CSV table of C-alpha atoms in Angstrom, one decimal:
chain,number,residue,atom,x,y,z
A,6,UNK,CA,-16.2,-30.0,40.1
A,7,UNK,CA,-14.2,-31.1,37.1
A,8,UNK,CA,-17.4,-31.1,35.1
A,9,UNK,CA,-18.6,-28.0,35.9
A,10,UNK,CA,-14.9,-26.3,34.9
A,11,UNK,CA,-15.5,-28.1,31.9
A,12,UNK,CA,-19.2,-26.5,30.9
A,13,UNK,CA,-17.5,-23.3,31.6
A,14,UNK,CA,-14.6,-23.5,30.0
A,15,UNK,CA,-17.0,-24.6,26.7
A,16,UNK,CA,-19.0,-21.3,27.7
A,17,UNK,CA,-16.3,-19.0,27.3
A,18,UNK,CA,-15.6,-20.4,24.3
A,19,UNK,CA,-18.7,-19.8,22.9
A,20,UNK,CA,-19.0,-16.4,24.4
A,21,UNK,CA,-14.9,-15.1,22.4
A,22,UNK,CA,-16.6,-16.4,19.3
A,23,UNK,CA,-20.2,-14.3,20.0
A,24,UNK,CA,-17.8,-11.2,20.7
A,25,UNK,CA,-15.9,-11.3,17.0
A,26,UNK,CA,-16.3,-8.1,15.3
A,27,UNK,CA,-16.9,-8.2,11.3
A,28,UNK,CA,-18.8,-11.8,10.8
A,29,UNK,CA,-21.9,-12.1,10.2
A,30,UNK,CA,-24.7,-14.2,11.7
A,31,UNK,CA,-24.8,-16.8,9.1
A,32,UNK,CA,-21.1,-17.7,8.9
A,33,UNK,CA,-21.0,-17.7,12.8
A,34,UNK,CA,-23.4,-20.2,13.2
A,35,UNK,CA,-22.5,-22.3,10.2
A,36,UNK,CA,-19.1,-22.4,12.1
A,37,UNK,CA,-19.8,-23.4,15.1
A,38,UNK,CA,-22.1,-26.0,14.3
A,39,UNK,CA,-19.1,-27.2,11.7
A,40,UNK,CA,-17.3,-27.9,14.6
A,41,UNK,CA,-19.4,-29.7,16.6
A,42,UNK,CA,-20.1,-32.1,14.2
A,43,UNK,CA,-16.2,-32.1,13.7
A,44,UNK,CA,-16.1,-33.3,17.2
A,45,UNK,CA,-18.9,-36.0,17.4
A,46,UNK,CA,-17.9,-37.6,14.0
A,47,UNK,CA,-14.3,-38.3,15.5
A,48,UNK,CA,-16.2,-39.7,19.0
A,49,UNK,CA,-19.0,-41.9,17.2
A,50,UNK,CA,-17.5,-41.6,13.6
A,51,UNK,CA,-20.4,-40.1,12.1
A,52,UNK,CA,-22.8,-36.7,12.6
A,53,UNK,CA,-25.3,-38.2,10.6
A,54,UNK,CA,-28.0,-38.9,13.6
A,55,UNK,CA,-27.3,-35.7,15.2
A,56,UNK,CA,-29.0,-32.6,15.4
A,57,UNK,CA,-26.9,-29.1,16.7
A,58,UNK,CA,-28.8,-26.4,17.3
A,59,UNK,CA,-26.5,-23.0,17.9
A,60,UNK,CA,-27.9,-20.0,19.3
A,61,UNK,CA,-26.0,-17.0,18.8
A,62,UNK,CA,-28.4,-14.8,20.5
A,63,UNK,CA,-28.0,-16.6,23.9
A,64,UNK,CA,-24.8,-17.5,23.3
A,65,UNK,CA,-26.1,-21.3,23.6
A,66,UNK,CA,-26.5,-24.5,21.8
A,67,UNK,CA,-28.3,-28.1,22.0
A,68,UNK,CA,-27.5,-31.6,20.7
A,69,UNK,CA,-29.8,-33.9,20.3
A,70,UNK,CA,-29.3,-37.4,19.4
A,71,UNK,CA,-31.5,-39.6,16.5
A,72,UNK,CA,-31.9,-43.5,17.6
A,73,UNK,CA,-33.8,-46.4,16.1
A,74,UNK,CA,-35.6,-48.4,18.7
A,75,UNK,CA,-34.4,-52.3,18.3
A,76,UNK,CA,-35.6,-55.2,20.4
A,77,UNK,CA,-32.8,-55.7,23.4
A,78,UNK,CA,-31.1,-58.8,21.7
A,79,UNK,CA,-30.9,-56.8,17.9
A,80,UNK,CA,-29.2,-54.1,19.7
A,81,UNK,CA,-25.3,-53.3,17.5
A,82,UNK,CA,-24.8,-49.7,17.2
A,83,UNK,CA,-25.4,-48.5,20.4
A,84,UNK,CA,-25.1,-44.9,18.3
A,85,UNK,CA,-27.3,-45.4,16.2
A,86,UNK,CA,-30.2,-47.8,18.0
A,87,UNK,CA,-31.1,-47.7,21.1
A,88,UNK,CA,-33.0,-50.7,23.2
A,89,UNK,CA,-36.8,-50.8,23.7
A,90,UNK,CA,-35.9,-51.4,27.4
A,91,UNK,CA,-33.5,-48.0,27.5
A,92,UNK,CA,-36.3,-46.1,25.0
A,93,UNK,CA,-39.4,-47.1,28.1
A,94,UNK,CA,-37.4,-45.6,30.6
A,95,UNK,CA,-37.6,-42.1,28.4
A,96,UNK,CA,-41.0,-42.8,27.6
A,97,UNK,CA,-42.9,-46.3,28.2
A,98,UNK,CA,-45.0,-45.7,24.8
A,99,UNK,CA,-42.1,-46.2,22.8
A,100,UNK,CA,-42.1,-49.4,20.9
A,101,UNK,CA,-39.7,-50.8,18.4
A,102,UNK,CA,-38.9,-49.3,14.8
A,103,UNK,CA,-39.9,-46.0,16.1
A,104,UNK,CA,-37.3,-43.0,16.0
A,105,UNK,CA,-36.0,-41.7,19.7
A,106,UNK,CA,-34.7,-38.1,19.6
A,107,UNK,CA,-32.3,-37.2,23.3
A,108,UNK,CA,-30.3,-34.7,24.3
A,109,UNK,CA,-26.9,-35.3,24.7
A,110,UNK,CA,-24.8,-32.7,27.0
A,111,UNK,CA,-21.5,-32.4,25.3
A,112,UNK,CA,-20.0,-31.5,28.8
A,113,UNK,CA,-20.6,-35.5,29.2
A,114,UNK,CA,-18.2,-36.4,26.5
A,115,UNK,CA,-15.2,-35.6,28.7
A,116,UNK,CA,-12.4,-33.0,28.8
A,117,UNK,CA,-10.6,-34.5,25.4
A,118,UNK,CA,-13.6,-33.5,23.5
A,119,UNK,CA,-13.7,-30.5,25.1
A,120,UNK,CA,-10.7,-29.5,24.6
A,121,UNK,CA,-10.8,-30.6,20.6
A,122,UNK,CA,-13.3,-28.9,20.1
A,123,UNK,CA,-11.6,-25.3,21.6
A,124,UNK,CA,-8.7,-25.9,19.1
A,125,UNK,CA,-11.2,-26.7,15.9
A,126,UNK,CA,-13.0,-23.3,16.7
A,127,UNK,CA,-9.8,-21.6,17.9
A,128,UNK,CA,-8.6,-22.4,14.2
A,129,UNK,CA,-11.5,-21.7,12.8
A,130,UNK,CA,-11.5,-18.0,14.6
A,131,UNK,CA,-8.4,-17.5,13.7
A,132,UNK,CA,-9.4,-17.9,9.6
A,133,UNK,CA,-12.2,-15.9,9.7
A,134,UNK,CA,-10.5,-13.3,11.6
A,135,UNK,CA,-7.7,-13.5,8.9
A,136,UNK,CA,-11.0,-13.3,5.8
A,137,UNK,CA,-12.3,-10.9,7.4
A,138,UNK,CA,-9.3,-8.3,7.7
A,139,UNK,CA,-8.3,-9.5,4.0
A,140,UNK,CA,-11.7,-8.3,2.7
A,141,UNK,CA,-12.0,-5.3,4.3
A,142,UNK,CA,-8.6,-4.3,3.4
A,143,UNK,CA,-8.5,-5.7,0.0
A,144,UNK,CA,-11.1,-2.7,-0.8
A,145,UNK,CA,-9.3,-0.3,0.9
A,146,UNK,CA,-6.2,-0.1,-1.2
A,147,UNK,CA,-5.7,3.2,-2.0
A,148,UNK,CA,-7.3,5.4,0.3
A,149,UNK,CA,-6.1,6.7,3.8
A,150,UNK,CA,-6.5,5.0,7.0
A,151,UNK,CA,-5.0,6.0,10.8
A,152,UNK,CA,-3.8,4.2,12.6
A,153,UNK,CA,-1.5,3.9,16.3
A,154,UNK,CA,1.9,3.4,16.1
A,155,UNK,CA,2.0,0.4,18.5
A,156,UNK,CA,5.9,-1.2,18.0
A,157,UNK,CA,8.9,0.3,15.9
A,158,UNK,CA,11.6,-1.4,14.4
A,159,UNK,CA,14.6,-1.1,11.9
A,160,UNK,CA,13.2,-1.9,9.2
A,161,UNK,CA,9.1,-1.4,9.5
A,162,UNK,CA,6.9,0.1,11.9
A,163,UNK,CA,3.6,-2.1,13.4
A,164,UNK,CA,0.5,-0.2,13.4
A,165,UNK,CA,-3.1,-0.9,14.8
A,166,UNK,CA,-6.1,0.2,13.3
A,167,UNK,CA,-9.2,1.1,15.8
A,168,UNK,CA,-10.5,-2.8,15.5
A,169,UNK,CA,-6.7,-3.9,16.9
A,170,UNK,CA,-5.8,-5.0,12.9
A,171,UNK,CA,-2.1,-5.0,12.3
A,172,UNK,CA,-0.8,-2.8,9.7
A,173,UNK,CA,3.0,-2.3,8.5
A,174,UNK,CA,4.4,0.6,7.4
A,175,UNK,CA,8.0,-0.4,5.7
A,176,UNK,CA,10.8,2.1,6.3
A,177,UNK,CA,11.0,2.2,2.6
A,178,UNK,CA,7.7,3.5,2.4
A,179,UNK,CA,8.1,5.7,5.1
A,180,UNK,CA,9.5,9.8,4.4
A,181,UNK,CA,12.8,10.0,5.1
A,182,UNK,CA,12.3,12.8,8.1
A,183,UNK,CA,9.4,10.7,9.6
A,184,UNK,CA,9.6,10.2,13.1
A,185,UNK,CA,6.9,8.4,15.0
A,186,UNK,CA,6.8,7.6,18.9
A,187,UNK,CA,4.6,4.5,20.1
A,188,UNK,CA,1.3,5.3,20.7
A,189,UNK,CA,1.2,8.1,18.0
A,190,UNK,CA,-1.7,8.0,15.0
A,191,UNK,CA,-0.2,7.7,11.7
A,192,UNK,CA,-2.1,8.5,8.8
A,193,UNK,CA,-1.1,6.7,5.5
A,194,UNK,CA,-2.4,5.1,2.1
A,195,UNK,CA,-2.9,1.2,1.9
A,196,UNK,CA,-0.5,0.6,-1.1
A,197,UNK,CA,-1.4,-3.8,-1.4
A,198,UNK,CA,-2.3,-6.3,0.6
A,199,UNK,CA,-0.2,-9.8,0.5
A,200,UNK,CA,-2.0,-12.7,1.3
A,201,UNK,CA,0.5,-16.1,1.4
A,202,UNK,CA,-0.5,-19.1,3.0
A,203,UNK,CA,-3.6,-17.3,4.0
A,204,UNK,CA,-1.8,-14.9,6.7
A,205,UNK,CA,-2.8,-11.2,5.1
A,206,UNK,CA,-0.2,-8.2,5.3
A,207,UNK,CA,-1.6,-4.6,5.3
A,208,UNK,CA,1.1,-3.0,3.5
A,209,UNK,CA,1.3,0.8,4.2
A,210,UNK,CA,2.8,3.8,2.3
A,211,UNK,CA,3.4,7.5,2.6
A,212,UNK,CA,5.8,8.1,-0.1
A,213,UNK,CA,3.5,6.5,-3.0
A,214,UNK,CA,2.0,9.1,-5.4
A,215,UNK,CA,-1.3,7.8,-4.3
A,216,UNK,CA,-0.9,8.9,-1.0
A,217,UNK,CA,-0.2,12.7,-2.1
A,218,UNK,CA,-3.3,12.5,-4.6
A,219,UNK,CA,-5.5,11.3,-1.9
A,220,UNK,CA,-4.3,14.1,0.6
A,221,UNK,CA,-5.2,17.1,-1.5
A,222,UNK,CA,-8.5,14.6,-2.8
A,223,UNK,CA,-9.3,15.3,1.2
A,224,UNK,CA,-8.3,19.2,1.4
A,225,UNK,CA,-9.5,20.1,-2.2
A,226,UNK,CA,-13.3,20.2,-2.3
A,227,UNK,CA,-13.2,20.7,-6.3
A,228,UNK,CA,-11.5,17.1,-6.5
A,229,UNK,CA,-13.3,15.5,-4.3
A,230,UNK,CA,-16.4,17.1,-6.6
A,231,UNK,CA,-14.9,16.0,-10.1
A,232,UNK,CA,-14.6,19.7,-11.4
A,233,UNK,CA,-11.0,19.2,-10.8
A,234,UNK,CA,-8.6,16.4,-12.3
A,235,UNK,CA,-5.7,15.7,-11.2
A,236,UNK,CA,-3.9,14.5,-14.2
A,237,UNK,CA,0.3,13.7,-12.9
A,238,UNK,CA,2.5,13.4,-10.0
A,239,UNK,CA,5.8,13.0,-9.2
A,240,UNK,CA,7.9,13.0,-6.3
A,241,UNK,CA,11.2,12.6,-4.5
A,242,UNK,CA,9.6,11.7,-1.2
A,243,UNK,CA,10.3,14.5,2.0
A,244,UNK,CA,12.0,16.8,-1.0
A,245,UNK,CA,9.6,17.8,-3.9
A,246,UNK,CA,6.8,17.4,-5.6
A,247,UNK,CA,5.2,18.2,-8.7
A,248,UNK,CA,1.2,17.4,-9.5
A,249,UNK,CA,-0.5,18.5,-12.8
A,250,UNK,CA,-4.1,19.8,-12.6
A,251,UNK,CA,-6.7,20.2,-14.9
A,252,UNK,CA,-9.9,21.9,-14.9
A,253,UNK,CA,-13.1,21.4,-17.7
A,254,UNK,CA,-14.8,24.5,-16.2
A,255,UNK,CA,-12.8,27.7,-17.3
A,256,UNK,CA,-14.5,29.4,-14.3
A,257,UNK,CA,-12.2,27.5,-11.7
A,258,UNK,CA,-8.6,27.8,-11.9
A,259,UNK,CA,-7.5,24.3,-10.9
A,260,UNK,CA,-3.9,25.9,-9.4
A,261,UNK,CA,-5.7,28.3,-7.3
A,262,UNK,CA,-8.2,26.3,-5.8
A,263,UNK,CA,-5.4,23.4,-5.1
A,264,UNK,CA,-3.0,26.2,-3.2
A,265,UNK,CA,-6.0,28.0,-1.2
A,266,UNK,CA,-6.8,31.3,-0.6
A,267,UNK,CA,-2.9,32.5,0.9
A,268,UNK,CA,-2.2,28.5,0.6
A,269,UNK,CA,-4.1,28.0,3.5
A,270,UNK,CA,-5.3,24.4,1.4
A,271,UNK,CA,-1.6,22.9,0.3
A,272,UNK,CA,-0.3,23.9,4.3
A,273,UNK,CA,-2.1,21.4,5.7
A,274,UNK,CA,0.0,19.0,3.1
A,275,UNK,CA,3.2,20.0,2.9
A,276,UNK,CA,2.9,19.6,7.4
A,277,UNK,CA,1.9,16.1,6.6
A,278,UNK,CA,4.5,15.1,4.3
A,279,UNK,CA,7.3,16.8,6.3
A,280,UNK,CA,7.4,20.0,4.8
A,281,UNK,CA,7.6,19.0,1.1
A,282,UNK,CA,7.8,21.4,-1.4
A,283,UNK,CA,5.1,21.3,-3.6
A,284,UNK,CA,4.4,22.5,-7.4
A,285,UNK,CA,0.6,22.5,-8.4
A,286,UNK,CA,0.7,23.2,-12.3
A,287,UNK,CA,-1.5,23.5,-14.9
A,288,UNK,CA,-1.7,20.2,-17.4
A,289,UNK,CA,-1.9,20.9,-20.6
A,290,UNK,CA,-1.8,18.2,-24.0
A,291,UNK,CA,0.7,20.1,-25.3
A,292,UNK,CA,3.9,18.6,-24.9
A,293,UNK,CA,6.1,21.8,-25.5
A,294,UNK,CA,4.0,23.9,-22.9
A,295,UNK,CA,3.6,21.0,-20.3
A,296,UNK,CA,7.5,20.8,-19.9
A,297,UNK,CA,7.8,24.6,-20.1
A,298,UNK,CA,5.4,24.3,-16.8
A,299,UNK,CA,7.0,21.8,-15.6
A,300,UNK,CA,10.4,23.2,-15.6
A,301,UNK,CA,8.9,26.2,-13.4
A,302,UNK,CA,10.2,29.1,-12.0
A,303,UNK,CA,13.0,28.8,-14.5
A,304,UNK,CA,11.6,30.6,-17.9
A,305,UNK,CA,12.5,28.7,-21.0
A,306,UNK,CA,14.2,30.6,-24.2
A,307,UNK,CA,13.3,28.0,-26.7
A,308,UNK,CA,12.6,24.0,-27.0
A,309,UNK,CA,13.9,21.4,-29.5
A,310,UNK,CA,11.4,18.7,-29.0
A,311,UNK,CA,12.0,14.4,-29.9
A,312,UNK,CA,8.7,13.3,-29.6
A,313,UNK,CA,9.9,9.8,-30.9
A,314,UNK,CA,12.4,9.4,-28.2
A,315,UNK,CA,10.6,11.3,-25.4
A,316,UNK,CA,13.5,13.8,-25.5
A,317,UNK,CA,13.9,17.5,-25.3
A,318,UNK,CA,16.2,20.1,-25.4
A,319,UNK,CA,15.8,23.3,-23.8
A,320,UNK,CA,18.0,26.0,-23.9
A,321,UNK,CA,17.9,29.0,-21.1
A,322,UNK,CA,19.3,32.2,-20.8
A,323,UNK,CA,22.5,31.4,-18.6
A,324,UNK,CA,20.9,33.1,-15.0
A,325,UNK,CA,17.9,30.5,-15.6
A,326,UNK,CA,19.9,27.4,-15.8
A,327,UNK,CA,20.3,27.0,-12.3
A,328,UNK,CA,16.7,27.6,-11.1
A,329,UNK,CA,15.6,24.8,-14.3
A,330,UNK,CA,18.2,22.2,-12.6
A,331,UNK,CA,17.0,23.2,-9.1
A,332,UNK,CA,19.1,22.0,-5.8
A,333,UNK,CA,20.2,18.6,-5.8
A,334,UNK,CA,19.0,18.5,-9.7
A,335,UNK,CA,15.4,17.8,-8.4
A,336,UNK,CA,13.7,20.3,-10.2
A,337,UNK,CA,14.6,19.0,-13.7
A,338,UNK,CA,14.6,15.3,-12.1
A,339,UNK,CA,10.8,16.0,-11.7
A,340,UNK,CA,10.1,17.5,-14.9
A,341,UNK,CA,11.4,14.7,-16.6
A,342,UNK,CA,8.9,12.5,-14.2
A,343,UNK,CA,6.4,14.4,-14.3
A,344,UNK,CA,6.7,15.0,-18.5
A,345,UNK,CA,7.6,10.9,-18.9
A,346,UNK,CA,10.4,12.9,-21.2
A,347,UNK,CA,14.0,13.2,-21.1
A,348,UNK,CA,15.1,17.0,-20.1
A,349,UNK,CA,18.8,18.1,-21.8
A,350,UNK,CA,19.5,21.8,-20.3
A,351,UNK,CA,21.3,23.8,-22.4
A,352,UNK,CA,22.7,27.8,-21.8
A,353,UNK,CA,22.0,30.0,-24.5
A,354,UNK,CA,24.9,32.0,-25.7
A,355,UNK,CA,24.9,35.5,-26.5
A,356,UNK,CA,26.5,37.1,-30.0
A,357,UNK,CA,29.9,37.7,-28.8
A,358,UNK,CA,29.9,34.4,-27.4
A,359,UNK,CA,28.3,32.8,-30.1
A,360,UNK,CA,30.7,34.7,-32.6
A,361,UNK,CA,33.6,32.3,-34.0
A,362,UNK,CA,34.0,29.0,-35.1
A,363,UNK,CA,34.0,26.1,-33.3
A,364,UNK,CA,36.0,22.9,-32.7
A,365,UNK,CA,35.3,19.7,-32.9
A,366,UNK,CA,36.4,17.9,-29.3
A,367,UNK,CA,38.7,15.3,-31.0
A,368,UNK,CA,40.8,18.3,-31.7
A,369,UNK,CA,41.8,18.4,-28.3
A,370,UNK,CA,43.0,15.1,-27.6
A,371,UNK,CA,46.5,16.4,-27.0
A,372,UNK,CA,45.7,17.7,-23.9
A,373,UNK,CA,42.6,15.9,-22.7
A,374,UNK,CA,42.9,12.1,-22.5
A,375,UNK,CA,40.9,10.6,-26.3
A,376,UNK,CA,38.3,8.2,-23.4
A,377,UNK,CA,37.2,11.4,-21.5
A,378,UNK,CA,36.6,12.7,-25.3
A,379,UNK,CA,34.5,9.9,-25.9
A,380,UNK,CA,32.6,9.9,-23.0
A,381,UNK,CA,31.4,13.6,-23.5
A,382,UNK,CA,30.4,12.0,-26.9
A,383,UNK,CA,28.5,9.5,-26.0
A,384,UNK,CA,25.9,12.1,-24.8
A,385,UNK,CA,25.8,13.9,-28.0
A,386,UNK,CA,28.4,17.0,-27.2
A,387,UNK,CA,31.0,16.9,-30.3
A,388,UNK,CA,32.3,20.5,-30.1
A,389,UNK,CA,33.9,22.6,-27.3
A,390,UNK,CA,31.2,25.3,-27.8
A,391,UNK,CA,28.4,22.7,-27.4
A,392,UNK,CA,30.6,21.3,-23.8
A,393,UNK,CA,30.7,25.2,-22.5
A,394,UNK,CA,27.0,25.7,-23.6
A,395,UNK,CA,25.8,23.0,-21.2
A,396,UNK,CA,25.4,23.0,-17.5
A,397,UNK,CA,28.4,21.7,-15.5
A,398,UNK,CA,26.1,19.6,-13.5
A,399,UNK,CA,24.3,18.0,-16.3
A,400,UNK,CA,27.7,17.0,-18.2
A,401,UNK,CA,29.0,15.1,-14.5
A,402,UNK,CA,25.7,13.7,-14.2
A,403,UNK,CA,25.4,12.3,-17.5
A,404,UNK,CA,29.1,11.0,-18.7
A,405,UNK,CA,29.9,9.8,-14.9
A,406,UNK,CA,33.1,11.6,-15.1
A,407,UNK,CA,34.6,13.1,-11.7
A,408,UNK,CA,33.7,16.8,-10.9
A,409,UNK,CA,37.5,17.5,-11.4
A,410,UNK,CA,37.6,15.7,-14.8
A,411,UNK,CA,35.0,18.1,-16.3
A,412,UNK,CA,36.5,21.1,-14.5
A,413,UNK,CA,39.9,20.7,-15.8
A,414,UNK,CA,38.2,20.0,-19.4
A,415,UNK,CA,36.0,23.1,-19.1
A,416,UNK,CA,39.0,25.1,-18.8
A,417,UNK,CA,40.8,24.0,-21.3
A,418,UNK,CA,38.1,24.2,-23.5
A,419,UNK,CA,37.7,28.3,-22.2
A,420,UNK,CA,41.1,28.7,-23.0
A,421,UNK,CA,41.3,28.0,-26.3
A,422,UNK,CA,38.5,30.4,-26.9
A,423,UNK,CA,40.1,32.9,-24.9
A,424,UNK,CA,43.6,32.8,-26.5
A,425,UNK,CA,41.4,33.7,-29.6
């Protein structure tokens, strides 16, 4: 009975290894007849005599056994040689120095062997599973896969793709206004794949630009085609976005065909990314235009360009300011991203405004403290005209200072002029 348990339990070995999805025919039986011999070298201390034959088509295999026939007295490796009186009773022609080939049933070699040999190709399994999800994922980095939400924790979600793979999708990759329930699909770009001590990790994202370029890549025929480019992105992840498109066929308008007819194309991507705004614009080499576009719907008066710094000025009529810093300052926090230059917003003053002379800020230091002077400095404001010409926001983003700091020095500064 023992025995039989045995052959079966060596069957259903056999049969999870037949079953493995993703290797191939050669590797399998290479593998398996690997372990075999793993198993007979540690019982006889070599594989050298023996023959394993696997096959994977049955889900079957044989072992036959290579022995020299000796005269009974010459007999030492009983492994190796067998007896002339053992080798008649297989076959009475046999006589000595000739080769006798037997099959030897594995089941025999008792339940330690058995058993070894279930952990060799449990191990074994377990790399080529662990290969095999490496290389297919290893060629899928950057492009979108679903997959089930299957456990969710604090700090990652564990997904399974449709051959059971495990994928993780980091909460820092993850939009902030994602919400997933187990046994959801989630749809994601594979940003890398770790691979330490030979234990792969699908890493997933859906805030990397990638994933945005490959979305509209899926809903934007003309990309998918090549007559669109798309040629920059940024993004503040669940917020905005801004993508440059270009076009080399002035037939197609790159922006149009991105948005859709009534934006029945970008809907489908602003649902998936959690109702991010998106800005498609057109790219263009020239610097001075690009961050024009970029800075859109706010319409720019003028541009003072640094090209060897990356840094521009722009100045706005005052009732543009507002829409060029955008809620949150995302708007010009994008531009900046998206134009790989740094954005100074500046108001531009009317004549009566403009009229007068102006004062240098260390004049002031009687009433406003000489290291909240110098900090207003340090970003390149020197006068109290150039302080009330820029945008409150951008002077308590920049110098750091508390909101109430700059307020109380804005009105001083107003004063002065006023009083005039």
């Amino acid at each position: 009975m023992a025995k039989k348990e045995e052959t079966i339990s060596l069957i259903d070995t056999f049969s999870e290894f037949k079953e493995l999805k993703n290797i191939d025919r050669t590797t399998m039986v290479s593998v398996l007849e690997e372990s075999f011999r793993s198993v007979i070298t540690k019982m006889f201390g070599t594989d050298e005599n023996f023959d394993v034959i696997v096959n994977p088509d049955k889900g079957d295999f044989e072992i036959w056994r290579n022995r020299e026939v000796v005269a009974d007295e010459d007999l030492e490796n009983p492994n190796m040689q067998i007896s002339l009186t053992e080798a008649q009773k297989i076959d009475a022609d046999y006589e000595i120095g000739e080769e006798v080939t037997d099959e030897v049933h594995f089941a025999k070699f008792g339940r330690r062997a058995i058993l070894n040999l279930r952990q060799t190709l449990a191990s074994k399994i377990l790399e080529l599973e662990k290969d095999s999800v490496y290389n297919k994922y290893i060629d899928k980095v950057g492009t979108i896969v679903n997959a089930e939400v299957y456990q969710i924790w604090k700090k990652e979600m564990l997904l399974l793709d449709d051959e059971g793979n495990e994928l993780l999708l980091p909460k820092t990759e993850q939009i902030p206004t994602d919400f997933y329930r187990k046994g959801e699909t989630a749809r994601a770009v594979v940003a890398r794949v770790d691979n330490k001590n030979n234990n792969p990790k699908i890493i997933l994202s859906r805030t990397s630009p990638v994933f945005l370029q490959r979305l509209f890549e899926m809903e934007v025929p003309e990309i998918n085609d090549g007559l669109i480019t798309i040629r920059k992105i940024a993004r503040i992840p669940g917020e905005r976005a801004k993508i440059a498109v270009e076009s080399y066929d002035d037939r197609i308008d790159p922006v149009g065909a991105c948005v859709g007819v009534k934006g029945s194309r970008i809907h489908g991507i602003v649902r998936e990314l959690r109702n991010e705004n998106i800005d498609v614009i057109n790219f263009t080499s020239n610097i001075s235009l690009f961050i024009q576009r970029a800075l859109s719907p706010a319409k720019i008066s003028s541009i003072r360009l640094n090209e060897a710094e990356h840094k521009a000025e722009v100045f706005l009529k005052p009732d543009e300011v507002s829409l060029a810093i955008g809620k949150g300052g995302l708007n010009i926090k994008l531009a900046s991203m998206l134009t790989e230059y740094t954005i100074d917003v500046f108001r531009e003053l009317d004549e009566t405004a403009a009229g007068g002379e102006d004062i240098y800020l260390d004049e002031f230091n009687d009433e406003i403290d000489q290291w909240v002077i110098d900090a207003i400095k340090a970003i390149g404001f020197d006068t109290a005209k150039s302080v009330l010409n820029a945008p409150r926001e951008l002077l308590i983003d920049k110098t750091d200072l508390e909101e109430e700091t700059i307020d109380e020095v804005l009105n001083i500064l107003r004063a002065e002029f006023e009083d005039e």
